[in-house]
mmCIF file with all atom_site columns, C-alpha atoms in Angstrom:
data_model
loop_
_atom_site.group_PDB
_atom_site.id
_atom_site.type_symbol
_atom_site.label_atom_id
_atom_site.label_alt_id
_atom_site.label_comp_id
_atom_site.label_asym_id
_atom_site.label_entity_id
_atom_site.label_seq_id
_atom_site.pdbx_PDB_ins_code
_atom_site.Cartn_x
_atom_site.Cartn_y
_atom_site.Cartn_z
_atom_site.occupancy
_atom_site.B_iso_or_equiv
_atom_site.pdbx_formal_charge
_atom_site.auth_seq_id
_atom_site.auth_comp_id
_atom_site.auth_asym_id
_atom_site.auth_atom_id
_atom_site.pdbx_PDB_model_num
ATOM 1   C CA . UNK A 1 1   ? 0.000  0.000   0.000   1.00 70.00 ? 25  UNK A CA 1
ATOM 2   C CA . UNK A 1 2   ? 2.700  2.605   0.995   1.00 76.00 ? 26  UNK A CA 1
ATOM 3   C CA . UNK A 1 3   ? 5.017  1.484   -2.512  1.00 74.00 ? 27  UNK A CA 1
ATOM 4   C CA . UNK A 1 4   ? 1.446  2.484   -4.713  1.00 80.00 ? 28  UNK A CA 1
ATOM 5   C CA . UNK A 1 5   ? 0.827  5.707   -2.183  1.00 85.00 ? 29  UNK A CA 1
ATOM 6   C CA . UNK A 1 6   ? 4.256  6.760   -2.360  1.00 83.00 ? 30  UNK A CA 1
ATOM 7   C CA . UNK A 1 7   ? 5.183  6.894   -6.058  1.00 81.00 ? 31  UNK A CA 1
ATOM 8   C CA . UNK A 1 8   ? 0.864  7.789   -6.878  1.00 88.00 ? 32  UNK A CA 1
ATOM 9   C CA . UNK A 1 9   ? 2.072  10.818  -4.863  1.00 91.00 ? 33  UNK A CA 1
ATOM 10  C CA . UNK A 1 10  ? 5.848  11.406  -6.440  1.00 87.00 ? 34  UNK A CA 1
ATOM 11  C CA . UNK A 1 11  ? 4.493  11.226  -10.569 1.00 89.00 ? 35  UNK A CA 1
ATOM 12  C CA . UNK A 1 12  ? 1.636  13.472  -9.553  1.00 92.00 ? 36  UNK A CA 1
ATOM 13  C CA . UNK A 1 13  ? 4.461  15.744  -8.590  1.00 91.00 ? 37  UNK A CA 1
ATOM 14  C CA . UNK A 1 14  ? 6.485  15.136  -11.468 1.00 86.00 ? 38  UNK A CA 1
ATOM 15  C CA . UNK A 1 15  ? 3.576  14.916  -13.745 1.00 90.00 ? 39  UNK A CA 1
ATOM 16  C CA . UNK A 1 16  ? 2.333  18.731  -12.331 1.00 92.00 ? 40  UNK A CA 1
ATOM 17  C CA . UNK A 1 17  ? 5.972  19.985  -12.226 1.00 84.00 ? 41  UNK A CA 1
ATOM 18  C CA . UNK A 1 18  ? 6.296  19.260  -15.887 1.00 83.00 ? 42  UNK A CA 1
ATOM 19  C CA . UNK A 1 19  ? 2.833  19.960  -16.598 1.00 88.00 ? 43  UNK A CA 1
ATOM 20  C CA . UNK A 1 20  ? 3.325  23.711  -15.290 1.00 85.00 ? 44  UNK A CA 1
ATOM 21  C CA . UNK A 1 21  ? 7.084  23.947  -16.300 1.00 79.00 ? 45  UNK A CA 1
ATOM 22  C CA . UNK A 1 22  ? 6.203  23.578  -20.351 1.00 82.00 ? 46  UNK A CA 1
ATOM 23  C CA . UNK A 1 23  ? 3.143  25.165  -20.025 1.00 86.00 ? 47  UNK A CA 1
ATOM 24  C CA . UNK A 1 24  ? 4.660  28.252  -18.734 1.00 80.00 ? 48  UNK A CA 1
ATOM 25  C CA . UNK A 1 25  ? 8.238  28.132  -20.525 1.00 77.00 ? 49  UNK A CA 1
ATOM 26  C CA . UNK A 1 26  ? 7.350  25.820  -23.468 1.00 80.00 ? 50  UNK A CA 1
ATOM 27  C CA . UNK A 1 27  ? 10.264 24.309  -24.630 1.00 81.00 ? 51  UNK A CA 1
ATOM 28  C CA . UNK A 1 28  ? 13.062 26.826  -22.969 1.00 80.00 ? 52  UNK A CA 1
ATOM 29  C CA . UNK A 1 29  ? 12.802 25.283  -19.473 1.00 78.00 ? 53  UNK A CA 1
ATOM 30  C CA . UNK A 1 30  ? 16.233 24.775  -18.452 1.00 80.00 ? 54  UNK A CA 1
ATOM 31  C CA . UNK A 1 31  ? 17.378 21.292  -17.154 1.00 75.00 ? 55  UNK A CA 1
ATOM 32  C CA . UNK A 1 32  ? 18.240 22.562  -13.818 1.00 79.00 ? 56  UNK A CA 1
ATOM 33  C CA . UNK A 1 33  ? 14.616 23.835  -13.136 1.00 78.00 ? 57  UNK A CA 1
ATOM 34  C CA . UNK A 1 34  ? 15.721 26.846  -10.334 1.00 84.00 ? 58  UNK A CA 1
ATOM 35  C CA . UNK A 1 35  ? 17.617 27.940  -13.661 1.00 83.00 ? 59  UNK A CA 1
ATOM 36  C CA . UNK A 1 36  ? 14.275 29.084  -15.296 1.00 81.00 ? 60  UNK A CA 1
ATOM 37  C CA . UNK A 1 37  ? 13.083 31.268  -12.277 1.00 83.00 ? 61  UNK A CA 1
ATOM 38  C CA . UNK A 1 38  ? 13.628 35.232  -12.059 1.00 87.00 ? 62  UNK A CA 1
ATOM 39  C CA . UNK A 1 39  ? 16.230 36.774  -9.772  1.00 92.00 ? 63  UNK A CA 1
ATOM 40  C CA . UNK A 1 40  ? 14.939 36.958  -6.295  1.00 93.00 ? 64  UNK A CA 1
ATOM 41  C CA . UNK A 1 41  ? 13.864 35.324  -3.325  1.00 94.00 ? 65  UNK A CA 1
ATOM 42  C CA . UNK A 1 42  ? 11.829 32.731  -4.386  1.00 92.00 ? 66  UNK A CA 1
ATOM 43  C CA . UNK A 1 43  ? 15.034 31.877  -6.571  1.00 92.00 ? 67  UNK A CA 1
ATOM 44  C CA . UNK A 1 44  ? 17.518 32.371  -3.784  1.00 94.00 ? 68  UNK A CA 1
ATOM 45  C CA . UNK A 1 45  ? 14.754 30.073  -0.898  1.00 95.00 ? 69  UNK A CA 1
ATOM 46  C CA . UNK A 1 46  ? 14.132 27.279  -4.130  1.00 92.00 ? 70  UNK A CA 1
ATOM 47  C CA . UNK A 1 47  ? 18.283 27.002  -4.440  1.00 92.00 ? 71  UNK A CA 1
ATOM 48  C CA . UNK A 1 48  ? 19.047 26.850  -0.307  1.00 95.00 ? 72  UNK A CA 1
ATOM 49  C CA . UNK A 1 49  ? 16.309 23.797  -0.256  1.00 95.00 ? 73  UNK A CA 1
ATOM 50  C CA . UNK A 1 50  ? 17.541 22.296  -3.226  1.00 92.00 ? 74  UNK A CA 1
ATOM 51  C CA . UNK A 1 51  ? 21.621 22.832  -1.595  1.00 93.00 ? 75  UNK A CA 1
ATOM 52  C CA . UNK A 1 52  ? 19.816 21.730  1.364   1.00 95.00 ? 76  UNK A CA 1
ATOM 53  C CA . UNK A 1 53  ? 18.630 18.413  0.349   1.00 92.00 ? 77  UNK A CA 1
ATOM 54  C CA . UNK A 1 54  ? 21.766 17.376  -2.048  1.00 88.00 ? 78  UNK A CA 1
ATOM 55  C CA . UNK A 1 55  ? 23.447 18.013  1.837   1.00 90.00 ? 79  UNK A CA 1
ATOM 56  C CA . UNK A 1 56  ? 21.176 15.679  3.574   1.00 91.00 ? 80  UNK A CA 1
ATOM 57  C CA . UNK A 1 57  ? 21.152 13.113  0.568   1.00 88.00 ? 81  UNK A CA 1
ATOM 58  C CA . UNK A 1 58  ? 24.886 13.440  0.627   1.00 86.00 ? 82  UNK A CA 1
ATOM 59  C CA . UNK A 1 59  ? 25.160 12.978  4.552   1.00 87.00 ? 83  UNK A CA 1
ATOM 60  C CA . UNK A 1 60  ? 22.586 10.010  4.443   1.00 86.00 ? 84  UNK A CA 1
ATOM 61  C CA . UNK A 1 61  ? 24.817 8.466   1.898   1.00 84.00 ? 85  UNK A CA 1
ATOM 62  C CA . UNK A 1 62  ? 28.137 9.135   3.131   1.00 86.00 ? 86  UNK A CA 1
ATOM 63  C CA . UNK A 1 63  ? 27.685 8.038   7.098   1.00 85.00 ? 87  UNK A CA 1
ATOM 64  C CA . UNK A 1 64  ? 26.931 4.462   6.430   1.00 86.00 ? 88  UNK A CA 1
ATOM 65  C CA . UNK A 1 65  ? 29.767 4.213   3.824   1.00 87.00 ? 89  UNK A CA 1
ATOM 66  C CA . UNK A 1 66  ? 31.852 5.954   5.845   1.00 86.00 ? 90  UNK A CA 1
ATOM 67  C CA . UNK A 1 67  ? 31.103 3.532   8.785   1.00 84.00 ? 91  UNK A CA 1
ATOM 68  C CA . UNK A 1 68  ? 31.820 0.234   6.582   1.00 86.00 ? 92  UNK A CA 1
ATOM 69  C CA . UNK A 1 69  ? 35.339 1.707   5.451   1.00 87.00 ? 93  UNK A CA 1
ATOM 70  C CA . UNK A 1 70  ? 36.150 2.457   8.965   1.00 85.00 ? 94  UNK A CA 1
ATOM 71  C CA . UNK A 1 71  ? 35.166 -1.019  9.799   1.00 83.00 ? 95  UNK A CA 1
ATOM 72  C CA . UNK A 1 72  ? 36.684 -2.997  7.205   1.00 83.00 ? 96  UNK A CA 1
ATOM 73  C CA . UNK A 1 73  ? 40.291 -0.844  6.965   1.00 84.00 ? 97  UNK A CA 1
ATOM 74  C CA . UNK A 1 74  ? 40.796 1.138   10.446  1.00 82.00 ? 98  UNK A CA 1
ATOM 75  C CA . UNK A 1 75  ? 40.173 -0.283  14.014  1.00 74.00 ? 99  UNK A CA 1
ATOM 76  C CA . UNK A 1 76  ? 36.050 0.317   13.273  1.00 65.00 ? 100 UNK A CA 1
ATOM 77  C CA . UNK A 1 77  ? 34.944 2.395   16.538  1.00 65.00 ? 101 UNK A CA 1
ATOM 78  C CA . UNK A 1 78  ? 38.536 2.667   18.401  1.00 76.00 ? 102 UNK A CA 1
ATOM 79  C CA . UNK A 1 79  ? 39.216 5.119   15.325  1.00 75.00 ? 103 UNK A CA 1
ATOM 80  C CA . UNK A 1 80  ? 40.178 8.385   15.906  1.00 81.00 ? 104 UNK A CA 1
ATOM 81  C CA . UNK A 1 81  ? 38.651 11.677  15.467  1.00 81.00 ? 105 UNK A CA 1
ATOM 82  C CA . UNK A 1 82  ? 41.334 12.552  13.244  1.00 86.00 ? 106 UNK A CA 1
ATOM 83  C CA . UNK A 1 83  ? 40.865 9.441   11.061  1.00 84.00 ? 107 UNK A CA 1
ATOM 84  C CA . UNK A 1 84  ? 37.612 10.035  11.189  1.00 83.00 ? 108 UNK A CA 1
ATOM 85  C CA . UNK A 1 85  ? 37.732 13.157  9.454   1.00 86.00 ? 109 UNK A CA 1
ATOM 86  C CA . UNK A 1 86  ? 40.481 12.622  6.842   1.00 88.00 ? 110 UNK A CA 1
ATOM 87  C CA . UNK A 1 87  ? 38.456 9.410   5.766   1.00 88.00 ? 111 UNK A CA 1
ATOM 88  C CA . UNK A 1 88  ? 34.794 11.412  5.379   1.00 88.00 ? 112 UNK A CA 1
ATOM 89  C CA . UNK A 1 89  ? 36.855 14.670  3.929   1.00 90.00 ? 113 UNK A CA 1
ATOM 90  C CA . UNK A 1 90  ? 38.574 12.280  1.392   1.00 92.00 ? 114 UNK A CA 1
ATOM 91  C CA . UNK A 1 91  ? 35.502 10.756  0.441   1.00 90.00 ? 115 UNK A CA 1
ATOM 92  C CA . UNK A 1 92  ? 33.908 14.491  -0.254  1.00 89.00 ? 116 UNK A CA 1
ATOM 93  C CA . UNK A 1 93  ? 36.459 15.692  -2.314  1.00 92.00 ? 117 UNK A CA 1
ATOM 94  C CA . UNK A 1 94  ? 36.867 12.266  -4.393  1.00 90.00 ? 118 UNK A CA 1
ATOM 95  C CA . UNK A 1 95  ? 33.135 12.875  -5.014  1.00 86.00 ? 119 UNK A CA 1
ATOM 96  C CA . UNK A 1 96  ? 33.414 16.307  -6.264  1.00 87.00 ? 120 UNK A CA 1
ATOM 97  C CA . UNK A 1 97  ? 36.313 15.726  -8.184  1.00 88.00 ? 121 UNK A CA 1
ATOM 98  C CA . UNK A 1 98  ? 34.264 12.618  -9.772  1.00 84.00 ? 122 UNK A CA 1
ATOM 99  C CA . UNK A 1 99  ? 31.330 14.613  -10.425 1.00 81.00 ? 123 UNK A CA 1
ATOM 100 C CA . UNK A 1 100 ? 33.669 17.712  -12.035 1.00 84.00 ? 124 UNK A CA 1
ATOM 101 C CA . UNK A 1 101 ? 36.510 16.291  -13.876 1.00 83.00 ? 125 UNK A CA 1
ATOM 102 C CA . UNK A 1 102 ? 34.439 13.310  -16.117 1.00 81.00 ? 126 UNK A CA 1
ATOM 103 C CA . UNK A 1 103 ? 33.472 15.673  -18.769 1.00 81.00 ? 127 UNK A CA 1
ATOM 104 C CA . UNK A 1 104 ? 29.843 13.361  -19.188 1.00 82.00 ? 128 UNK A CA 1
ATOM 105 C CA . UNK A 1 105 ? 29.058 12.585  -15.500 1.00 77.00 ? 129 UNK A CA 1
ATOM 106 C CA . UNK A 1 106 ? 25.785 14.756  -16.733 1.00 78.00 ? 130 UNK A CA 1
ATOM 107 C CA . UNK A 1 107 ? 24.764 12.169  -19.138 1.00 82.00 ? 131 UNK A CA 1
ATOM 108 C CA . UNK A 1 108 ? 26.717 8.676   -17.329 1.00 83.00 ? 132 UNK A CA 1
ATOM 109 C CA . UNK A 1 109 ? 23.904 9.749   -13.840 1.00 81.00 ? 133 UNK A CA 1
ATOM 110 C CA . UNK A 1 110 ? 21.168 10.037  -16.637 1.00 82.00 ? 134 UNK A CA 1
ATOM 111 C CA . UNK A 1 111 ? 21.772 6.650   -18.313 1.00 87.00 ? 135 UNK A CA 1
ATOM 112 C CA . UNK A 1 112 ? 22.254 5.122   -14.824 1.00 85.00 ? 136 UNK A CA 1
ATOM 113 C CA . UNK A 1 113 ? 18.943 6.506   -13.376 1.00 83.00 ? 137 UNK A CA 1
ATOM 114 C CA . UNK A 1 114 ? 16.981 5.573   -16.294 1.00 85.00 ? 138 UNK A CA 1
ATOM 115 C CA . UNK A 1 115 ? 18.369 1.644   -16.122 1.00 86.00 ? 139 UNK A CA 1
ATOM 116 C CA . UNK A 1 116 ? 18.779 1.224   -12.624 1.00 84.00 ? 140 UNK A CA 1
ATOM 117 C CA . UNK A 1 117 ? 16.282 4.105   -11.000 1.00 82.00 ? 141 UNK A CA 1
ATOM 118 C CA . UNK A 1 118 ? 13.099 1.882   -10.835 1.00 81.00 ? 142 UNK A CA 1
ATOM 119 C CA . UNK A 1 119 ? 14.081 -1.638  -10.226 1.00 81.00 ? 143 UNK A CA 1
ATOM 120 C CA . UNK A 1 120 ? 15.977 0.274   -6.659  1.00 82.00 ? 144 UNK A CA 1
ATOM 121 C CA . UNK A 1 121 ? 13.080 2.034   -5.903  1.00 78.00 ? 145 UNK A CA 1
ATOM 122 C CA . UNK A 1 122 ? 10.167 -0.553  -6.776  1.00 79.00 ? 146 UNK A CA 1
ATOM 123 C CA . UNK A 1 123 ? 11.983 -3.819  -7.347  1.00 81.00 ? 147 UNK A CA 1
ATOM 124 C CA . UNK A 1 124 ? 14.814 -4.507  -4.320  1.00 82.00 ? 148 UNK A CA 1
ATOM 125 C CA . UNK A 1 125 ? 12.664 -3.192  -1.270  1.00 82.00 ? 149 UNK A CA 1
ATOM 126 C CA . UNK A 1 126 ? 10.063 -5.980  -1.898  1.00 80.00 ? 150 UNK A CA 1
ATOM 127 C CA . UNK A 1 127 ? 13.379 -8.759  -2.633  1.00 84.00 ? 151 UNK A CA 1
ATOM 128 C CA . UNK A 1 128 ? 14.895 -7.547  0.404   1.00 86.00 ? 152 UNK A CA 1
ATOM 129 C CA . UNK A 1 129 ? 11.500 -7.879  2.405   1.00 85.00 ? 153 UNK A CA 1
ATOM 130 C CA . UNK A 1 130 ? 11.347 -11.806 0.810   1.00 84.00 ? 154 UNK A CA 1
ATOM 131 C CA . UNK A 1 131 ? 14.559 -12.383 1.755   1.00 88.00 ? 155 UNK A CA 1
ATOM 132 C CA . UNK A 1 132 ? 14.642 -11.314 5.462   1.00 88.00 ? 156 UNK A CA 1
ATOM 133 C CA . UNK A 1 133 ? 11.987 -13.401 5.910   1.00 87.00 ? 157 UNK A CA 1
ATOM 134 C CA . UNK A 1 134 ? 12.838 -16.318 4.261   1.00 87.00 ? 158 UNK A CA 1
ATOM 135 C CA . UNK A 1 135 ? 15.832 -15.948 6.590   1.00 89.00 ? 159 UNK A CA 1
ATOM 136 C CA . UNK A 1 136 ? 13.876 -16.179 9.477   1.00 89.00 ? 160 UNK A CA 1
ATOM 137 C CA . UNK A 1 137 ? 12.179 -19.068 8.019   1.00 87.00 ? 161 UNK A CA 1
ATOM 138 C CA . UNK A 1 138 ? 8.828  -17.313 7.235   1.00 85.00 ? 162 UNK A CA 1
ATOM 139 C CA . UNK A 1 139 ? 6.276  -17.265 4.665   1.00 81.00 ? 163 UNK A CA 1
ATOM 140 C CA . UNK A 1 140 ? 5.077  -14.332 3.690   1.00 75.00 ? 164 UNK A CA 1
ATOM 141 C CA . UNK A 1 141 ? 1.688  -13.227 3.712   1.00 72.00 ? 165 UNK A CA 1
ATOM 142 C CA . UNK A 1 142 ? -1.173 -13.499 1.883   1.00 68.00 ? 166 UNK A CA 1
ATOM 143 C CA . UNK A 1 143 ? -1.398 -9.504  2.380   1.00 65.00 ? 167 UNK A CA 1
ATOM 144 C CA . UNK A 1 144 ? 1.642  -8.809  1.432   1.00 64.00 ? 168 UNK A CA 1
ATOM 145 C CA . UNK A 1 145 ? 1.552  -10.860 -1.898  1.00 60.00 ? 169 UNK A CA 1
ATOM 146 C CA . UNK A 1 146 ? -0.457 -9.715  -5.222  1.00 58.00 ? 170 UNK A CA 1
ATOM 147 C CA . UNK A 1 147 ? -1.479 -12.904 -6.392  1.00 51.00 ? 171 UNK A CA 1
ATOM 148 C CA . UNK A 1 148 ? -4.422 -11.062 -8.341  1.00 50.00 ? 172 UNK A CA 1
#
């Protein structure tokens, strides 16, 4: 119920984003959407939430990677602060220098989102969910199936 909710809810948001977008701008709207607005605050709030989530995106990415390195090559939670930092400070600069020195990272994230954006988002979460529980050596349910 929450997978059909959830992504009724993000293409109606697409759907009216684009909807209003080419409606208004026709085919000049810019890739980068903030791009098409007029100078001003609405531009300048739009931008900080958009900088905003990349951070959080970027934070909920990098802690968990960040934890498995320090795990797997440093002495996990005995490591120190300044380890700490030089490993999560490496990691943000190898990522900025990926994203600005491959002259088609642009087009290499499109091509990847298009192939592998909807089997993450609608096909492992349900795989994962079969899998824990055949671990646990349970069936799942007859609500949780569609055997329509």
């Amino acid at each position: 119920k929450s997978v059909y909710f959830s992504h009724t809810l993000m293409a109606s948001a697409y759907g009216i984003t684009a909807v209003v977008g080419y409606y208004y701008k026709g085919n000049d709207v810019p890739a980068y959407l903030p791009s098409g607005l007029k100078d001003g605050p609405a531009k300048t709030v739009v931008n900080l939430l958009v900088a905003y989530h990349v951070l959080v995106a970027y934070i909920i990415n990098n802690v968990p990677l960040a934890a498995m390195l320090k795990r797997r090559y440093m002495k996990g939670a005995q490591t120190s602060l300044t380890n700490h930092f030089a490993l999560s400070f490496s990691m943000l600069v190898g990522a900025w220098m990926l994203t600005n020195l491959i002259p088609f990272f642009k087009d290499m994230v499109s091509i990847i989102g298009a192939l592998c954006g909807s089997p993450i988002m609608i096909g492992l979460p349900p795989l994962f969910y079969y899998y824990a529980l055949k671990e646990r050596g349970r069936t799942m349910g007859s609500h949780d199936r569609n055997d329509d």
